[in-house]
Coordinates of C-alpha atoms in Angstrom, one line a residue:
X179 CA 41.2 17.1 -11.8
X180 CA 39.5 19.3 -9.2
X181 CA 36.2 18.9 -11.0
X182 CA 36.5 15.1 -11.1
X183 CA 37.2 15.0 -7.3
X184 CA 34.2 17.3 -6.7
X185 CA 31.9 15.0 -8.6
X186 CA 33.1 12.0 -6.8
X187 CA 32.5 13.7 -3.5
X188 CA 29.0 14.6 -4.5
X189 CA 28.2 11.0 -5.6
X190 CA 29.6 9.4 -2.4
X191 CA 28.1 12.0 0.0
X192 CA 24.7 10.3 0.3
X193 CA 22.2 12.0 2.7
X194 CA 20.3 10.0 5.3
X195 CA 20.9 8.0 8.5
X196 CA 23.3 5.1 8.7
X197 CA 23.5 2.7 11.6
X198 CA 26.1 0.0 12.2
X199 CA 24.0 -3.2 13.0
X200 CA 26.9 -5.3 14.3
X201 CA 26.5 -3.9 17.8
X202 CA 25.5 -5.6 21.0
X203 CA 22.7 -3.1 21.4
X204 CA 21.0 -4.5 18.3
X205 CA 22.2 -8.1 18.1
X206 CA 22.3 -8.7 21.9
X207 CA 25.4 -9.8 23.9
X208 CA 27.5 -12.6 22.5
X209 CA 26.2 -16.1 23.2
X210 CA 28.2 -18.7 25.1
X211 CA 28.8 -22.0 23.3
X212 CA 26.2 -23.7 25.4
X213 CA 23.5 -21.1 24.7
X214 CA 24.3 -21.3 21.0
X215 CA 24.0 -25.0 21.0
X216 CA 20.6 -24.9 22.8
X217 CA 19.3 -22.4 20.3
X218 CA 20.5 -24.5 17.4
X219 CA 18.9 -27.7 18.9
X220 CA 15.6 -25.9 19.4
X221 CA 15.8 -24.5 15.8
X222 CA 16.2 -28.0 14.3
X223 CA 13.4 -29.4 16.5
X224 CA 11.0 -26.7 15.4
X225 CA 12.0 -27.3 11.8
X226 CA 11.9 -31.1 11.6
X227 CA 9.9 -32.3 14.6
X228 CA 12.2 -35.4 14.7
X229 CA 15.9 -35.0 14.5
X230 CA 18.8 -37.5 14.3
X231 CA 22.4 -37.5 13.1
X232 CA 21.6 -38.9 9.7
X233 CA 19.1 -36.2 8.8
X234 CA 21.4 -33.5 9.9
X235 CA 24.2 -34.9 7.7
X236 CA 21.8 -35.1 4.8
X237 CA 21.0 -31.5 5.2
X238 CA 24.7 -30.6 5.1
X239 CA 24.9 -29.8 8.8
X240 CA 28.0 -32.0 9.4
X241 CA 29.3 -31.6 13.0
X242 CA 26.1 -30.2 14.4
X243 CA 25.0 -33.4 16.0
X244 CA 28.1 -33.5 18.3
X245 CA 27.3 -30.0 19.3
X246 CA 23.6 -30.4 20.1
X247 CA 23.4 -34.0 21.3
X248 CA 24.3 -33.0 25.0
X249 CA 21.6 -30.3 24.8
X250 CA 19.0 -32.8 23.6
X251 CA 19.9 -35.1 26.5
X252 CA 19.3 -32.3 29.0
X253 CA 16.0 -31.4 27.3
X254 CA 15.0 -35.1 27.5
X255 CA 15.7 -35.1 31.3
X256 CA 13.5 -31.9 31.6
X257 CA 10.7 -33.6 29.7
X258 CA 10.8 -31.2 26.8
X259 CA 11.8 -33.8 24.2
X260 CA 11.4 -37.5 23.9
X261 CA 14.0 -40.0 22.8
X262 CA 13.1 -43.2 21.0
X263 CA 12.6 -44.9 17.6
X264 CA 9.9 -42.9 16.0
X265 CA 10.6 -43.2 12.2
X266 CA 11.3 -46.6 10.9
X267 CA 14.1 -46.9 8.3
X268 CA 16.2 -44.1 10.0
X269 CA 18.9 -45.5 12.3
X270 CA 20.4 -44.1 15.4
X271 CA 19.1 -42.1 18.3
X272 CA 16.0 -40.0 17.5
X273 CA 14.8 -37.0 19.4
X274 CA 11.3 -35.6 18.9
X275 CA 9.0 -33.0 20.2
X276 CA 6.1 -34.5 22.2
X277 CA 3.4 -33.1 19.8
X278 CA 5.4 -34.5 16.8
X279 CA 5.3 -38.0 18.4
X280 CA 1.5 -37.7 18.9
X281 CA 1.1 -36.7 15.3
X282 CA 3.1 -39.6 14.1
X283 CA 1.0 -42.0 16.2
X284 CA -2.2 -40.6 14.8
X285 CA -0.9 -40.9 11.3
X286 CA 0.1 -44.5 11.9
X287 CA -3.2 -45.5 13.4
X288 CA -5.4 -43.8 10.7
X289 CA -3.3 -43.3 7.6
X290 CA -4.3 -40.3 5.5
X291 CA -5.2 -41.2 1.9
X292 CA -4.7 -37.6 0.7
X293 CA -2.0 -37.0 -1.9
X294 CA 0.8 -34.5 -0.9
X295 CA 3.2 -33.0 -3.4
X296 CA 6.6 -32.0 -2.0
X297 CA 9.8 -30.8 -3.6
X298 CA 12.8 -33.1 -3.2
X299 CA 14.7 -30.2 -1.5
X300 CA 12.0 -29.9 1.2
X301 CA 13.2 -30.9 4.7
X302 CA 10.2 -33.2 4.8
X303 CA 11.7 -35.4 2.1
X304 CA 13.2 -38.5 3.7
X305 CA 13.7 -40.3 0.4
X306 CA 17.1 -38.9 -0.5
X307 CA 19.3 -40.6 2.1
X308 CA 21.1 -44.0 2.1
X309 CA 18.2 -45.6 4.0
X310 CA 15.7 -44.9 1.2
X311 CA 14.8 -47.8 -1.1
X312 CA 16.8 -47.7 -4.3
X313 CA 13.6 -47.6 -6.3
X314 CA 12.6 -44.3 -4.7
X315 CA 15.9 -42.6 -3.9
X316 CA 15.9 -39.2 -5.4
X317 CA 18.4 -36.3 -5.5
X318 CA 17.5 -33.2 -3.5
X319 CA 17.0 -31.0 -6.5
X320 CA 14.4 -28.3 -7.0
X321 CA 13.6 -29.9 -10.4
X322 CA 12.4 -33.1 -8.6
X323 CA 9.0 -33.6 -6.9
X324 CA 7.5 -36.5 -5.0
X325 CA 3.8 -37.3 -4.6
X326 CA 3.2 -39.0 -1.3
X327 CA 0.3 -40.9 0.1
X328 CA 0.5 -41.8 3.8
X329 CA 4.2 -40.7 3.7
X330 CA 5.1 -43.2 1.0
X331 CA 5.8 -42.2 -2.6
X332 CA 3.3 -42.9 -5.4
X333 CA 5.1 -40.8 -8.0
X334 CA 8.6 -39.3 -8.4
X335 CA 8.9 -36.7 -11.2
X336 CA 12.5 -35.8 -12.0
X337 CA 14.0 -33.2 -14.4
X338 CA 10.8 -31.2 -14.3
X339 CA 8.7 -34.2 -15.2
X340 CA 10.8 -35.6 -18.0
X341 CA 11.4 -38.8 -16.0
X342 CA 8.5 -40.4 -14.1
X343 CA 8.7 -43.3 -11.6
X344 CA 5.5 -44.7 -10.2
X345 CA 4.5 -47.2 -7.6
X346 CA 3.9 -50.6 -9.2
X347 CA 1.3 -51.5 -6.6
X348 CA -0.9 -48.4 -7.1
X349 CA -4.0 -48.7 -9.3
X350 CA -4.2 -46.8 -12.6
X351 CA -6.8 -44.5 -11.0
X352 CA -4.4 -43.7 -8.1
X353 CA -1.6 -43.0 -10.6
X354 CA -3.8 -40.7 -12.6
X355 CA -4.6 -38.8 -9.3
X356 CA -0.9 -38.6 -8.5
X357 CA 0.1 -37.3 -11.9
X358 CA -2.8 -34.8 -11.8
X359 CA -1.7 -33.5 -8.4
X360 CA 1.8 -33.1 -9.8
X361 CA 0.7 -31.2 -12.8
X362 CA -1.7 -28.9 -10.9
X363 CA 0.6 -28.1 -7.9
X364 CA 1.1 -24.4 -7.1
X365 CA 3.5 -22.6 -9.4
X366 CA 3.7 -25.6 -11.8
X367 CA 4.9 -24.9 -15.3
X368 CA 2.3 -24.7 -18.1
X369 CA 4.2 -27.3 -20.2
X370 CA 5.5 -30.7 -19.2
X371 CA 7.2 -33.3 -21.4
X372 CA 7.6 -36.9 -20.3
X373 CA 10.3 -39.0 -21.9
X374 CA 10.7 -42.0 -19.6
X375 CA 8.4 -44.1 -17.4
X376 CA 10.1 -46.2 -14.7
X377 CA 13.4 -46.0 -16.6
X378 CA 12.0 -47.0 -20.0
X379 CA 10.9 -44.8 -22.9
X380 CA 7.4 -43.6 -22.3
X381 CA 6.3 -44.5 -25.9
X382 CA 5.1 -48.1 -25.8
X383 CA 5.2 -48.3 -22.0
X384 CA 2.2 -48.8 -19.7
X385 CA 2.3 -45.1 -18.9
X386 CA 1.5 -44.0 -22.5
X387 CA -2.2 -44.8 -22.4
X388 CA -2.5 -43.4 -18.9
X389 CA -1.0 -40.1 -19.9
X390 CA -3.2 -40.0 -23.0
X391 CA -6.2 -40.2 -20.8
X392 CA -4.9 -37.1 -18.9
X393 CA -4.6 -35.1 -22.1
X394 CA -1.0 -35.7 -23.1
X395 CA -0.2 -35.6 -26.8
X396 CA 2.4 -37.8 -28.5
X397 CA 5.7 -36.4 -29.6
X398 CA 8.5 -38.1 -31.6
X399 CA 10.3 -39.1 -28.4
X400 CA 7.8 -38.5 -25.6
X401 CA 4.5 -37.1 -24.4
X402 CA 3.6 -33.5 -24.0
X403 CA 1.0 -31.7 -21.8
X404 CA -0.1 -28.0 -21.8
X405 CA -2.1 -26.5 -19.0
X406 CA -5.4 -24.8 -19.8
X407 CA -5.8 -26.2 -23.3
X408 CA -8.4 -28.7 -24.2
X409 CA -6.2 -30.3 -26.8
X410 CA -3.0 -29.6 -24.8
X411 CA -1.2 -28.3 -27.8
X412 CA 0.7 -25.0 -28.0
X413 CA -0.9 -22.3 -30.1
X414 CA 0.0 -22.1 -33.8

């Protein structure tokens, strides 16, 4: 019994320095409710550029709007933020940083034709709320990606690419570019299998010849693509 206790003491007696971090000397003095609300408001402004109640609720921050709205009103009076209607389709009062407003104006006057791939869980995704069109509403899941052009979706790839939705007004060349951007995004998987195209089976759909041009191979119930292989088939 004595030997067991001695071994336990040896194991738990770790050498080294230990510091309690929950101290005012390290964390600073406790914040007042007003100071905490201002820091939270500035944090959301720095993260999103434009904030409003709907976006906060979509991000799971229920109740935060009531806390930071008075702070945003004071920041507006100081000229640090602007209040207005900056993003169409999003209802309610909107607050934005001045530089974010200028960036939005520049994008509206000269739309960028570059394709941007974002994850559906990214804060930049505004196509998951109730205001998003039904055809483009996606779940905020890591397995879903959107390819945007000028802020509007060209392609939605769900379930790691198993289900594709495309913009009906985009040309075949544009859709090929969007799919290529999705396949070659950073940290993309080497294998992608597509089973549906705009809600219908991919086989026999308008998407089948388009995917074949990109190197997809036919499977019994879908189309398969492998990165870095000329024939896009797995090794035998």
